mmCIF file of C-alpha atoms in Angstrom:
data_model
loop_
_atom_site.group_PDB
_atom_site.id
_atom_site.type_symbol
_atom_site.label_atom_id
_atom_site.label_comp_id
_atom_site.label_asym_id
_atom_site.label_seq_id
_atom_site.Cartn_x
_atom_site.Cartn_y
_atom_site.Cartn_z
ATOM 1 C CA UNK A 12 81.101 256.537 71.712
ATOM 2 C CA UNK A 13 82.018 257.675 75.335
ATOM 3 C CA UNK A 14 84.136 255.646 77.221
ATOM 4 C CA UNK A 15 81.324 255.234 79.911
ATOM 5 C CA UNK A 16 79.001 253.803 77.134
ATOM 6 C CA UNK A 17 81.693 251.404 76.249
ATOM 7 C CA UNK A 18 82.140 250.313 79.701
ATOM 8 C CA UNK A 19 78.416 249.966 80.208
ATOM 9 C CA UNK A 20 78.393 247.822 76.964
ATOM 10 C CA UNK A 21 81.129 245.830 78.040
ATOM 11 C CA UNK A 22 79.787 245.154 81.411
ATOM 12 C CA UNK A 23 76.162 244.325 79.755
ATOM 13 C CA UNK A 24 77.848 241.940 77.697
ATOM 14 C CA UNK A 25 79.524 240.263 80.785
ATOM 15 C CA UNK A 26 76.483 240.128 82.482
ATOM 16 C CA UNK A 27 74.878 238.323 79.708
ATOM 17 C CA UNK A 28 77.713 235.871 79.495
ATOM 18 C CA UNK A 29 77.499 234.981 83.349
ATOM 19 C CA UNK A 30 73.645 234.679 83.167
ATOM 20 C CA UNK A 31 73.619 232.112 80.229
ATOM 21 C CA UNK A 32 76.571 229.981 81.814
ATOM 22 C CA UNK A 33 74.641 230.029 85.117
ATOM 23 C CA UNK A 34 71.450 229.157 83.261
ATOM 24 C CA UNK A 35 72.969 226.371 80.986
ATOM 25 C CA UNK A 36 74.453 224.773 84.494
ATOM 26 C CA UNK A 37 70.793 224.841 85.830
ATOM 27 C CA UNK A 38 69.022 223.521 82.750
ATOM 28 C CA UNK A 39 71.769 220.744 82.202
ATOM 29 C CA UNK A 40 71.332 219.645 85.944
ATOM 30 C CA UNK A 41 67.626 219.460 85.831
ATOM 31 C CA UNK A 42 66.696 218.808 82.098
ATOM 32 C CA UNK A 43 70.231 216.763 81.036
ATOM 33 C CA UNK A 44 72.671 217.496 78.377
ATOM 34 C CA UNK A 45 70.317 217.340 75.488
ATOM 35 C CA UNK A 46 68.354 220.735 76.645
ATOM 36 C CA UNK A 47 67.848 222.658 73.777
ATOM 37 C CA UNK A 48 69.600 226.172 73.507
ATOM 38 C CA UNK A 49 66.281 227.489 73.339
ATOM 39 C CA UNK A 50 65.660 226.428 76.893
ATOM 40 C CA UNK A 51 69.034 227.943 77.866
ATOM 41 C CA UNK A 52 68.128 231.289 76.463
ATOM 42 C CA UNK A 53 64.645 231.347 78.250
ATOM 43 C CA UNK A 54 66.015 230.578 81.468
ATOM 44 C CA UNK A 55 68.889 233.087 80.949
ATOM 45 C CA UNK A 56 66.306 235.745 79.731
ATOM 46 C CA UNK A 57 68.246 236.529 76.833
ATOM 47 C CA UNK A 58 67.402 236.130 72.966
ATOM 48 C CA UNK A 59 68.400 232.800 71.208
ATOM 49 C CA UNK A 60 70.742 235.027 68.906
ATOM 50 C CA UNK A 61 72.536 236.002 71.715
ATOM 51 C CA UNK A 62 73.159 232.825 73.140
ATOM 52 C CA UNK A 63 74.577 231.592 69.777
ATOM 53 C CA UNK A 64 76.457 234.669 69.431
ATOM 54 C CA UNK A 65 78.549 234.006 72.827
ATOM 55 C CA UNK A 66 78.222 230.183 72.330
ATOM 56 C CA UNK A 67 78.220 229.062 68.692
ATOM 57 C CA UNK A 68 77.883 225.122 69.810
ATOM 58 C CA UNK A 69 76.640 223.247 72.804
ATOM 59 C CA UNK A 70 80.033 222.214 73.234
ATOM 60 C CA UNK A 71 81.451 225.705 73.501
ATOM 61 C CA UNK A 72 78.356 226.239 76.561
ATOM 62 C CA UNK A 73 79.070 222.700 77.917
ATOM 63 C CA UNK A 74 82.667 223.802 78.304
ATOM 64 C CA UNK A 75 81.899 227.086 80.008
ATOM 65 C CA UNK A 76 79.366 225.733 81.963
ATOM 66 C CA UNK A 77 81.632 223.152 83.539
ATOM 67 C CA UNK A 78 84.915 224.889 83.549
ATOM 68 C CA UNK A 79 85.089 225.580 87.293
ATOM 69 C CA UNK A 80 83.921 221.971 88.284
ATOM 70 C CA UNK A 81 86.484 220.640 85.772
ATOM 71 C CA UNK A 82 89.311 222.525 87.013
ATOM 72 C CA UNK A 83 88.196 221.763 90.672
ATOM 73 C CA UNK A 84 88.339 218.021 89.528
ATOM 74 C CA UNK A 85 91.823 218.444 88.061
ATOM 75 C CA UNK A 86 93.228 219.963 90.866
ATOM 76 C CA UNK A 87 91.532 217.207 93.237
ATOM 77 C CA UNK A 88 93.622 214.536 91.001
ATOM 78 C CA UNK A 89 96.831 216.923 90.966
ATOM 79 C CA UNK A 90 96.769 216.705 94.828
ATOM 80 C CA UNK A 91 96.404 213.135 95.030
ATOM 81 C CA UNK A 92 99.242 212.722 92.876
ATOM 82 C CA UNK A 93 101.131 214.457 95.607
ATOM 83 C CA UNK A 94 99.997 211.984 98.681
ATOM 84 C CA UNK A 95 103.116 209.540 99.239
ATOM 85 C CA UNK A 96 100.899 206.432 99.767
ATOM 86 C CA UNK A 97 99.146 206.305 96.201
ATOM 87 C CA UNK A 98 96.346 204.241 97.833
ATOM 88 C CA UNK A 99 95.602 206.909 100.025
ATOM 89 C CA UNK A 100 95.804 209.295 97.617
ATOM 90 C CA UNK A 101 93.169 207.388 95.384
ATOM 91 C CA UNK A 102 90.738 206.866 98.076
ATOM 92 C CA UNK A 103 90.955 210.715 98.398
ATOM 93 C CA UNK A 104 90.509 211.706 94.838
ATOM 94 C CA UNK A 105 87.553 209.213 94.448
ATOM 95 C CA UNK A 106 85.721 210.462 97.607
ATOM 96 C CA UNK A 107 86.277 214.026 96.604
ATOM 97 C CA UNK A 108 85.614 213.615 92.969
ATOM 98 C CA UNK A 109 81.958 211.633 93.622
ATOM 99 C CA UNK A 110 81.376 214.506 96.109
ATOM 100 C CA UNK A 111 81.889 217.189 93.506
ATOM 101 C CA UNK A 112 79.549 215.177 91.519
ATOM 102 C CA UNK A 113 77.057 214.681 93.926
ATOM 103 C CA UNK A 114 76.880 218.433 94.374
ATOM 104 C CA UNK A 115 76.165 218.996 90.322
ATOM 105 C CA UNK A 116 74.154 216.461 88.493
ATOM 106 C CA UNK A 117 74.819 218.057 85.030
ATOM 107 C CA UNK A 118 78.724 218.004 85.662
ATOM 108 C CA UNK A 119 78.521 214.375 86.958
ATOM 109 C CA UNK A 120 76.673 213.515 83.484
ATOM 110 C CA UNK A 121 78.911 215.522 81.363
ATOM 111 C CA UNK A 122 81.896 213.640 82.887
ATOM 112 C CA UNK A 123 80.406 210.200 82.331
ATOM 113 C CA UNK A 124 78.324 210.867 78.870
ATOM 114 C CA UNK A 125 78.728 209.404 75.463
ATOM 115 C CA UNK A 126 78.908 213.055 73.812
ATOM 116 C CA UNK A 127 81.351 212.576 71.038
ATOM 117 C CA UNK A 128 80.852 216.131 69.644
ATOM 118 C CA UNK A 129 81.827 217.938 72.876
ATOM 119 C CA UNK A 130 85.856 218.098 71.807
ATOM 120 C CA UNK A 131 86.863 220.920 74.211
ATOM 121 C CA UNK A 132 84.909 219.384 77.020
ATOM 122 C CA UNK A 133 86.616 215.765 76.272
ATOM 123 C CA UNK A 134 89.796 217.157 76.350
ATOM 124 C CA UNK A 135 89.336 218.165 79.690
ATOM 125 C CA UNK A 136 87.912 215.070 80.638
ATOM 126 C CA UNK A 137 90.535 212.974 79.560
ATOM 127 C CA UNK A 138 93.101 214.976 81.013
ATOM 128 C CA UNK A 139 91.598 214.086 84.255
ATOM 129 C CA UNK A 140 90.858 210.496 83.385
ATOM 130 C CA UNK A 141 94.490 209.846 82.143
ATOM 131 C CA UNK A 142 95.457 211.692 85.845
ATOM 132 C CA UNK A 143 93.079 209.188 87.445
ATOM 133 C CA UNK A 144 94.633 206.042 85.316
ATOM 134 C CA UNK A 145 98.337 207.295 86.475
ATOM 135 C CA UNK A 146 96.904 207.169 90.101
ATOM 136 C CA UNK A 147 95.480 203.857 89.844
ATOM 137 C CA UNK A 148 98.494 202.303 88.154
ATOM 138 C CA UNK A 149 100.744 203.682 91.157
ATOM 139 C CA UNK A 150 98.100 202.365 93.846
ATOM 140 C CA UNK A 151 98.468 198.961 92.013
ATOM 141 C CA UNK A 152 102.002 198.901 92.050
ATOM 142 C CA UNK A 153 102.100 199.792 95.898
ATOM 143 C CA UNK A 154 99.577 196.836 96.477
ATOM 144 C CA UNK A 155 96.719 199.220 97.855
ATOM 145 C CA UNK A 156 94.619 198.786 94.734
ATOM 146 C CA UNK A 157 93.149 195.496 93.422
ATOM 147 C CA UNK A 158 94.794 194.630 90.244
ATOM 148 C CA UNK A 159 91.581 193.581 88.594
ATOM 149 C CA UNK A 160 89.935 196.913 89.208
ATOM 150 C CA UNK A 161 90.214 198.935 85.859
ATOM 151 C CA UNK A 162 89.354 202.586 85.041
ATOM 152 C CA UNK A 163 86.059 201.843 83.564
ATOM 153 C CA UNK A 164 84.934 200.568 86.890
ATOM 154 C CA UNK A 165 85.665 204.189 88.613
ATOM 155 C CA UNK A 166 83.532 205.640 85.744
ATOM 156 C CA UNK A 167 80.722 203.193 86.502
ATOM 157 C CA UNK A 168 81.106 204.252 90.055
ATOM 158 C CA UNK A 169 80.686 208.254 88.958
ATOM 159 C CA UNK A 170 77.766 207.212 86.754
ATOM 160 C CA UNK A 171 75.952 205.072 89.707
ATOM 161 C CA UNK A 172 76.516 207.950 92.433
ATOM 162 C CA UNK A 173 74.484 209.900 89.949
ATOM 163 C CA UNK A 174 71.590 207.768 90.723
ATOM 164 C CA UNK A 175 71.397 208.693 94.247
ATOM 165 C CA UNK A 176 68.541 210.589 95.434
ATOM 166 C CA UNK A 177 67.943 212.510 98.848
ATOM 167 C CA UNK A 178 65.955 215.036 100.333
ATOM 168 C CA UNK A 179 68.533 217.453 100.681
ATOM 169 C CA UNK A 180 71.828 218.276 99.481
ATOM 170 C CA UNK A 181 73.486 217.524 102.946
ATOM 171 C CA UNK A 182 71.633 214.093 102.858
ATOM 172 C CA UNK A 183 72.836 213.550 99.315
ATOM 173 C CA UNK A 184 76.369 214.426 100.090
ATOM 174 C CA UNK A 185 76.337 212.123 103.311
ATOM 175 C CA UNK A 186 75.182 209.336 101.045
ATOM 176 C CA UNK A 187 77.724 209.734 98.468
ATOM 177 C CA UNK A 188 80.312 209.432 101.151
ATOM 178 C CA UNK A 189 79.244 206.116 102.230
ATOM 179 C CA UNK A 190 78.698 205.071 98.420
ATOM 180 C CA UNK A 191 82.258 206.075 97.911
ATOM 181 C CA UNK A 192 83.499 204.153 100.937
ATOM 182 C CA UNK A 193 81.717 201.203 99.652
ATOM 183 C CA UNK A 194 83.061 201.367 96.351
ATOM 184 C CA UNK A 195 86.705 201.775 97.773
ATOM 185 C CA UNK A 196 85.963 199.054 99.853
ATOM 186 C CA UNK A 197 85.470 196.966 96.774
ATOM 187 C CA UNK A 198 88.594 198.273 95.251
ATOM 188 C CA UNK A 199 90.866 197.649 98.445
ATOM 189 C CA UNK A 200 93.551 194.738 98.143
ATOM 190 C CA UNK A 201 93.186 194.911 102.081
ATOM 191 C CA UNK A 202 89.825 195.361 103.280
ATOM 192 C CA UNK A 203 89.405 197.511 106.393
ATOM 193 C CA UNK A 204 86.340 198.115 108.321
ATOM 194 C CA UNK A 205 83.781 200.609 106.697
ATOM 195 C CA UNK A 206 84.346 204.272 108.295
ATOM 196 C CA UNK A 207 80.851 205.604 108.568
ATOM 197 C CA UNK A 208 77.625 204.612 109.577
ATOM 198 C CA UNK A 209 75.083 204.519 106.782
ATOM 199 C CA UNK A 210 73.595 207.883 105.702
ATOM 200 C CA UNK A 211 71.047 207.232 103.591
ATOM 201 C CA UNK A 212 67.641 207.668 105.317
ATOM 202 C CA UNK A 213 64.983 205.318 103.958
ATOM 203 C CA UNK A 214 61.189 205.435 103.782
ATOM 204 C CA UNK A 215 61.136 201.861 105.264
ATOM 205 C CA UNK A 216 59.053 200.438 108.522
ATOM 206 C CA UNK A 217 61.873 197.520 108.179
ATOM 207 C CA UNK A 218 65.008 198.510 110.338
ATOM 208 C CA UNK A 219 67.917 196.369 110.774
ATOM 209 C CA UNK B 1 22.003 193.350 76.236
ATOM 210 C CA UNK B 2 23.051 190.275 74.380
ATOM 211 C CA UNK B 3 25.543 188.086 75.818
ATOM 212 C CA UNK B 4 27.496 188.548 72.876
ATOM 213 C CA UNK B 5 27.461 192.820 74.019
ATOM 214 C CA UNK B 6 28.286 191.728 77.389
ATOM 215 C CA UNK B 7 31.384 189.865 76.219
ATOM 216 C CA UNK B 8 32.457 192.672 74.334
ATOM 217 C CA UNK B 9 31.957 195.137 76.795
ATOM 218 C CA UNK B 10 34.226 192.988 79.261
ATOM 219 C CA UNK B 11 36.860 192.641 76.678
ATOM 220 C CA UNK B 12 37.139 196.296 75.965
ATOM 221 C CA UNK B 13 37.227 197.129 79.667
ATOM 222 C CA UNK B 14 39.937 194.491 79.874
ATOM 223 C CA UNK B 15 41.993 196.192 77.066
ATOM 224 C CA UNK B 16 41.417 199.504 78.313
ATOM 225 C CA UNK B 17 42.759 198.278 81.960
ATOM 226 C CA UNK B 18 45.721 196.536 80.317
ATOM 227 C CA UNK B 19 46.644 200.057 77.931
ATOM 228 C CA UNK B 20 46.493 202.052 81.213
ATOM 229 C CA UNK B 21 48.892 199.812 83.149
ATOM 230 C CA UNK B 22 51.373 199.313 80.177
ATOM 231 C CA UNK B 23 51.241 203.503 79.610
ATOM 232 C CA UNK B 24 51.709 203.936 83.225
ATOM 233 C CA UNK B 25 54.662 201.701 83.524
ATOM 234 C CA UNK B 26 56.417 203.389 80.619
ATOM 235 C CA UNK B 27 55.554 206.881 81.870
ATOM 236 C CA UNK B 28 57.021 206.074 85.317
ATOM 237 C CA UNK B 29 60.196 204.687 83.650
ATOM 238 C CA UNK B 30 60.715 207.852 81.305
ATOM 239 C CA UNK B 31 59.191 210.574 83.314
ATOM 240 C CA UNK B 32 59.452 209.166 86.905
ATOM 241 C CA UNK B 33 56.927 208.683 89.685
ATOM 242 C CA UNK B 34 55.509 212.286 89.452
ATOM 243 C CA UNK B 35 53.940 211.926 86.019
ATOM 244 C CA UNK B 36 50.373 213.185 86.038
ATOM 245 C CA UNK B 37 47.542 210.835 85.384
ATOM 246 C CA UNK B 38 46.563 213.176 82.764
ATOM 247 C CA UNK B 39 49.884 212.212 80.754
ATOM 248 C CA UNK B 40 49.160 208.356 81.664
ATOM 249 C CA UNK B 41 45.647 208.747 80.126
ATOM 250 C CA UNK B 42 47.057 210.673 77.206
ATOM 251 C CA UNK B 43 49.619 207.723 76.541
ATOM 252 C CA UNK B 44 46.968 204.988 76.829
ATOM 253 C CA UNK B 45 44.807 207.027 74.406
ATOM 254 C CA UNK B 46 41.866 206.819 76.883
ATOM 255 C CA UNK B 47 40.030 209.507 78.819
ATOM 256 C CA UNK B 48 41.125 210.794 82.204
ATOM 257 C CA UNK B 49 38.035 209.389 83.864
ATOM 258 C CA UNK B 50 38.539 205.978 82.507
ATOM 259 C CA UNK B 51 42.017 206.058 84.158
ATOM 260 C CA UNK B 52 40.536 207.257 87.727
ATOM 261 C CA UNK B 53 37.444 204.707 87.207
ATOM 262 C CA UNK B 54 40.200 202.103 86.899
ATOM 263 C CA UNK B 55 42.731 203.567 89.345
ATOM 264 C CA UNK B 56 41.268 206.049 92.016
ATOM 265 C CA UNK B 57 44.687 206.911 93.256
ATOM 266 C CA UNK B 58 48.339 207.195 91.942
ATOM 267 C CA UNK B 59 49.157 204.583 94.524
ATOM 268 C CA UNK B 60 46.502 202.206 92.866
ATOM 269 C CA UNK B 61 48.251 202.550 89.575
ATOM 270 C CA UNK B 62 51.514 202.384 91.024
ATOM 271 C CA UNK B 63 50.644 198.839 92.401
ATOM 272 C CA UNK B 64 49.126 197.473 89.314
ATOM 273 C CA UNK B 65 51.977 198.758 87.296
ATOM 274 C CA UNK B 66 54.795 196.879 89.007
ATOM 275 C CA UNK B 67 52.800 193.968 90.239
ATOM 276 C CA UNK B 68 54.551 191.628 88.189
ATOM 277 C CA UNK B 69 57.903 193.065 89.039
ATOM 278 C CA UNK B 70 57.391 192.978 92.664
ATOM 279 C CA UNK B 71 56.231 189.476 92.331
ATOM 280 C CA UNK B 72 59.304 188.536 90.721
ATOM 281 C CA UNK B 73 61.123 190.253 93.097
ATOM 282 C CA UNK B 74 59.797 188.366 96.081
ATOM 283 C CA UNK B 75 60.095 185.151 94.104
ATOM 284 C CA UNK B 76 64.102 185.708 93.956
ATOM 285 C CA UNK B 77 64.212 186.839 97.181
ATOM 286 C CA UNK B 78 62.337 183.321 98.371
ATOM 287 C CA UNK B 79 64.531 181.457 95.959
ATOM 288 C CA UNK B 80 67.641 182.814 97.807
ATOM 289 C CA UNK B 81 66.426 182.082 101.139
ATOM 290 C CA UNK B 82 66.444 178.214 100.235
ATOM 291 C CA UNK B 83 69.954 178.359 99.053
ATOM 292 C CA UNK B 84 71.938 176.342 101.805
ATOM 293 C CA UNK B 85 75.155 179.070 101.667
ATOM 294 C CA UNK B 86 73.309 182.376 102.999
ATOM 295 C CA UNK B 87 75.979 184.349 101.473
ATOM 296 C CA UNK B 88 75.633 182.515 98.002
ATOM 297 C CA UNK B 89 71.949 182.953 98.538
ATOM 298 C CA UNK B 90 72.212 186.503 99.009
ATOM 299 C CA UNK B 91 74.875 187.139 96.264
ATOM 300 C CA UNK B 92 72.696 185.581 94.001
ATOM 301 C CA UNK B 93 69.416 187.909 95.387
ATOM 302 C CA UNK B 94 71.322 191.216 94.837
ATOM 303 C CA UNK B 95 72.588 190.193 91.438
ATOM 304 C CA UNK B 96 69.105 189.264 90.329
ATOM 305 C CA UNK B 97 67.338 192.086 91.479
ATOM 306 C CA UNK B 98 69.688 195.020 90.608
ATOM 307 C CA UNK B 99 69.105 193.247 87.059
ATOM 308 C CA UNK B 100 65.529 193.275 87.615
ATOM 309 C CA UNK B 101 65.946 196.944 87.922
ATOM 310 C CA UNK B 102 68.406 197.663 85.286
ATOM 311 C CA UNK B 103 65.450 196.204 83.112
ATOM 312 C CA UNK B 104 63.005 198.768 84.278
ATOM 313 C CA UNK B 105 63.820 202.172 85.683
ATOM 314 C CA UNK B 106 60.521 203.118 86.856
ATOM 315 C CA UNK B 107 60.341 199.884 89.073
ATOM 316 C CA UNK B 108 63.726 200.693 90.358
ATOM 317 C CA UNK B 109 62.762 204.228 91.408
ATOM 318 C CA UNK B 110 59.463 202.782 93.012
ATOM 319 C CA UNK B 111 61.666 200.479 95.227
ATOM 320 C CA UNK B 112 63.812 203.227 96.649
ATOM 321 C CA UNK B 113 61.340 206.381 96.257
ATOM 322 C CA UNK B 114 60.498 208.462 99.153
ATOM 323 C CA UNK B 115 56.481 207.624 98.511
ATOM 324 C CA UNK B 116 54.742 207.780 101.693
ATOM 325 C CA UNK B 117 51.313 207.362 100.158
ATOM 326 C CA UNK B 118 51.990 204.497 98.275
ATOM 327 C CA UNK B 119 50.239 202.227 101.215
ATOM 328 C CA UNK B 120 49.629 199.035 98.438
ATOM 329 C CA UNK B 121 52.919 199.108 96.951
ATOM 330 C CA UNK B 122 54.866 199.900 100.110
ATOM 331 C CA UNK B 123 53.573 196.777 101.738
ATOM 332 C CA UNK B 124 55.101 194.864 98.986
ATOM 333 C CA UNK B 125 58.382 196.502 99.117
ATOM 334 C CA UNK B 126 58.472 195.950 102.872
ATOM 335 C CA UNK B 127 57.703 192.325 102.499
ATOM 336 C CA UNK B 128 60.653 192.086 99.807
ATOM 337 C CA UNK B 129 62.835 194.239 102.042
ATOM 338 C CA UNK B 130 62.173 192.100 104.952
ATOM 339 C CA UNK B 131 63.243 189.001 103.120
ATOM 340 C CA UNK B 132 66.274 190.683 102.164
ATOM 341 C CA UNK B 133 67.350 191.778 105.958
ATOM 342 C CA UNK B 134 66.649 188.311 106.871
ATOM 343 C CA UNK B 135 68.949 186.727 104.267
ATOM 344 C CA UNK B 136 71.645 189.685 105.349
ATOM 345 C CA UNK B 137 71.335 188.440 109.014
ATOM 346 C CA UNK B 138 71.713 184.643 108.371
ATOM 347 C CA UNK B 139 74.700 185.829 105.821
ATOM 348 C CA UNK B 140 76.392 187.776 108.685
ATOM 349 C CA UNK B 141 75.903 184.828 110.887
ATOM 350 C CA UNK B 142 77.678 182.457 108.301
ATOM 351 C CA UNK B 143 80.576 184.460 108.209
ATOM 352 C CA UNK B 144 80.005 185.506 104.405
ATOM 353 C CA UNK B 145 78.461 189.158 104.768
ATOM 354 C CA UNK B 146 80.848 191.681 106.455
ATOM 355 C CA UNK B 147 78.971 192.617 110.029
ATOM 356 C CA UNK B 148 79.058 196.478 109.264
ATOM 357 C CA UNK B 149 76.877 196.289 105.853
ATOM 358 C CA UNK B 150 73.549 197.570 106.879
ATOM 359 C CA UNK B 151 70.130 197.221 104.724
ATOM 360 C CA UNK B 152 70.556 200.718 103.714
ATOM 361 C CA UNK B 153 73.753 200.044 101.941
ATOM 362 C CA UNK B 154 71.940 197.437 99.788
ATOM 363 C CA UNK B 155 68.921 200.177 98.883
ATOM 364 C CA UNK B 156 72.101 202.585 98.143
ATOM 365 C CA UNK B 157 73.369 200.001 95.640
ATOM 366 C CA UNK B 158 69.842 199.847 94.016
ATOM 367 C CA UNK B 159 69.698 203.477 93.778
ATOM 368 C CA UNK B 160 73.063 203.876 92.476
ATOM 369 C CA UNK B 161 72.191 201.003 89.880
ATOM 370 C CA UNK B 162 69.536 203.418 88.533
ATOM 371 C CA UNK B 163 72.297 205.999 87.498
ATOM 372 C CA UNK B 164 73.987 203.938 85.347
ATOM 373 C CA UNK B 165 73.476 204.573 81.576
ATOM 374 C CA UNK B 166 74.357 202.294 78.375
ATOM 375 C CA UNK B 167 73.544 202.465 74.761
ATOM 376 C CA UNK B 168 71.470 199.344 74.836
ATOM 377 C CA UNK B 169 69.680 196.951 76.973
ATOM 378 C CA UNK B 170 72.267 194.405 76.866
ATOM 379 C CA UNK B 171 75.000 196.596 77.515
ATOM 380 C CA UNK B 172 73.128 198.370 80.502
ATOM 381 C CA UNK B 173 72.390 194.598 81.765
ATOM 382 C CA UNK B 174 75.973 193.604 81.261
ATOM 383 C CA UNK B 175 77.262 197.048 83.211
ATOM 384 C CA UNK B 176 74.974 196.364 86.104
ATOM 385 C CA UNK B 177 76.351 192.723 86.556
ATOM 386 C CA UNK B 178 79.849 194.254 86.941
ATOM 387 C CA UNK B 179 78.188 196.987 89.377
ATOM 388 C CA UNK B 180 76.596 193.998 91.465
ATOM 389 C CA UNK B 181 79.941 192.193 91.437
ATOM 390 C CA UNK B 182 81.582 195.489 92.860
ATOM 391 C CA UNK B 183 79.267 195.856 95.430
ATOM 392 C CA UNK B 184 79.488 192.031 96.691
ATOM 393 C CA UNK B 185 83.014 192.327 96.748
ATOM 394 C CA UNK B 186 82.289 195.561 99.243
ATOM 395 C CA UNK B 187 80.045 193.542 101.251
ATOM 396 C CA UNK B 188 82.058 190.077 101.081
ATOM 397 C CA UNK B 189 83.763 189.357 104.440
ATOM 398 C CA UNK B 190 86.502 187.287 102.085
ATOM 399 C CA UNK B 191 87.284 189.309 99.249
ATOM 400 C CA UNK B 192 87.805 186.775 96.120
ATOM 401 C CA UNK B 193 88.782 187.897 92.521
ATOM 402 C CA UNK B 194 86.096 189.995 90.347
ATOM 403 C CA UNK B 195 84.279 187.466 88.450
ATOM 404 C CA UNK B 196 83.890 189.439 85.204
ATOM 405 C CA UNK B 197 85.786 191.720 83.019
ATOM 406 C CA UNK B 198 84.395 195.199 82.958
ATOM 407 C CA UNK B 199 81.268 195.703 80.580
ATOM 408 C CA UNK B 200 80.723 199.189 80.573
ATOM 409 C CA UNK B 201 81.851 200.998 77.582
ATOM 410 C CA UNK B 202 83.243 204.506 77.942
ATOM 411 C CA UNK B 203 83.536 207.113 75.519
ATOM 412 C CA UNK B 204 87.262 207.913 76.286
ATOM 413 C CA UNK B 205 90.498 208.245 74.352
ATOM 414 C CA UNK B 206 91.923 207.120 77.758
ATOM 415 C CA UNK B 207 92.683 203.447 78.037
ATOM 416 C CA UNK B 208 94.288 201.253 80.658
#
């Protein structure tokens, strides 16, 4: 084979991989994590065999699809751990993680799903959750976080965040910001005024 | 026609109606409010014409499908309005309404959906929300509810509640109870210890 042809084949292979990962992200977001590999292949415009050659398991595909988001999530937690006031760090982390999830429902579900076979993905997730737990411990010691709030409460907030719907990504993000503020209010040992006016627009004739 | 035959036809018609309403409830819960009338007919095992003869519009079907839940919702609010301490009444109402929604995702979505054409349904919904708003006003006056919490925050809690998933209806309800307690904590002008241990079971190796 000429060098040019080898280069072309490599570039095609890379294009295929990118297309599959992109299609998987979209499919997970719209159809949930149980979407068949067949559907991912259809969306990517490649054969099913190509998908399996690249990603032998659903877990491998899930890990690849959410690699960037998982890294972003870990970065948020690492940054939060450097904030001198642990409660301020925790507030920032929860606000940012819920915002990340609001923009990618597939990732949000993957972070909270019962998906015991997802070894690689679960590793990344557990790493993030361990950091979150460390942050919570420090925030409790500093007196900012209520002692009776547990890790499961933050995960419950992540799940609940995924139930929020809005007409546009901007409104969705604004609603999630308000929701994060409400949850942090609940977690706080020292309640403060809510920071934002409500962002969710309702189909109501009823007004406060 | 004999009286017997008339009776039989009436009973068949009633059976059909019940089957359609039951199928619609299931379809709304699993496929969302945009589920086609065709799919409702398929699930009910009747012809599409039969569905349209009974329910000329999606709104009529939605109203019939959730009539009981809507009445239950209003009853909860009416009862809450009789509680002498308005904040205690509001807490009870929010806990019970979120529990009703946890057991019927279709109804939960209908309560918070942007669905401007659903006149009949929206009437019932607005009536409930007006009662909720009255309860909130009284709870603010009594000093129990924070003054910066608005009706939209409670609707945001309803939407978010719909994002919670669990392995069984029992665990789902337990998770919703914890979530309701967290939201009420956030809404409260005077924070108190959280009433329950966390109910959500996580797929984590991480433990607090």
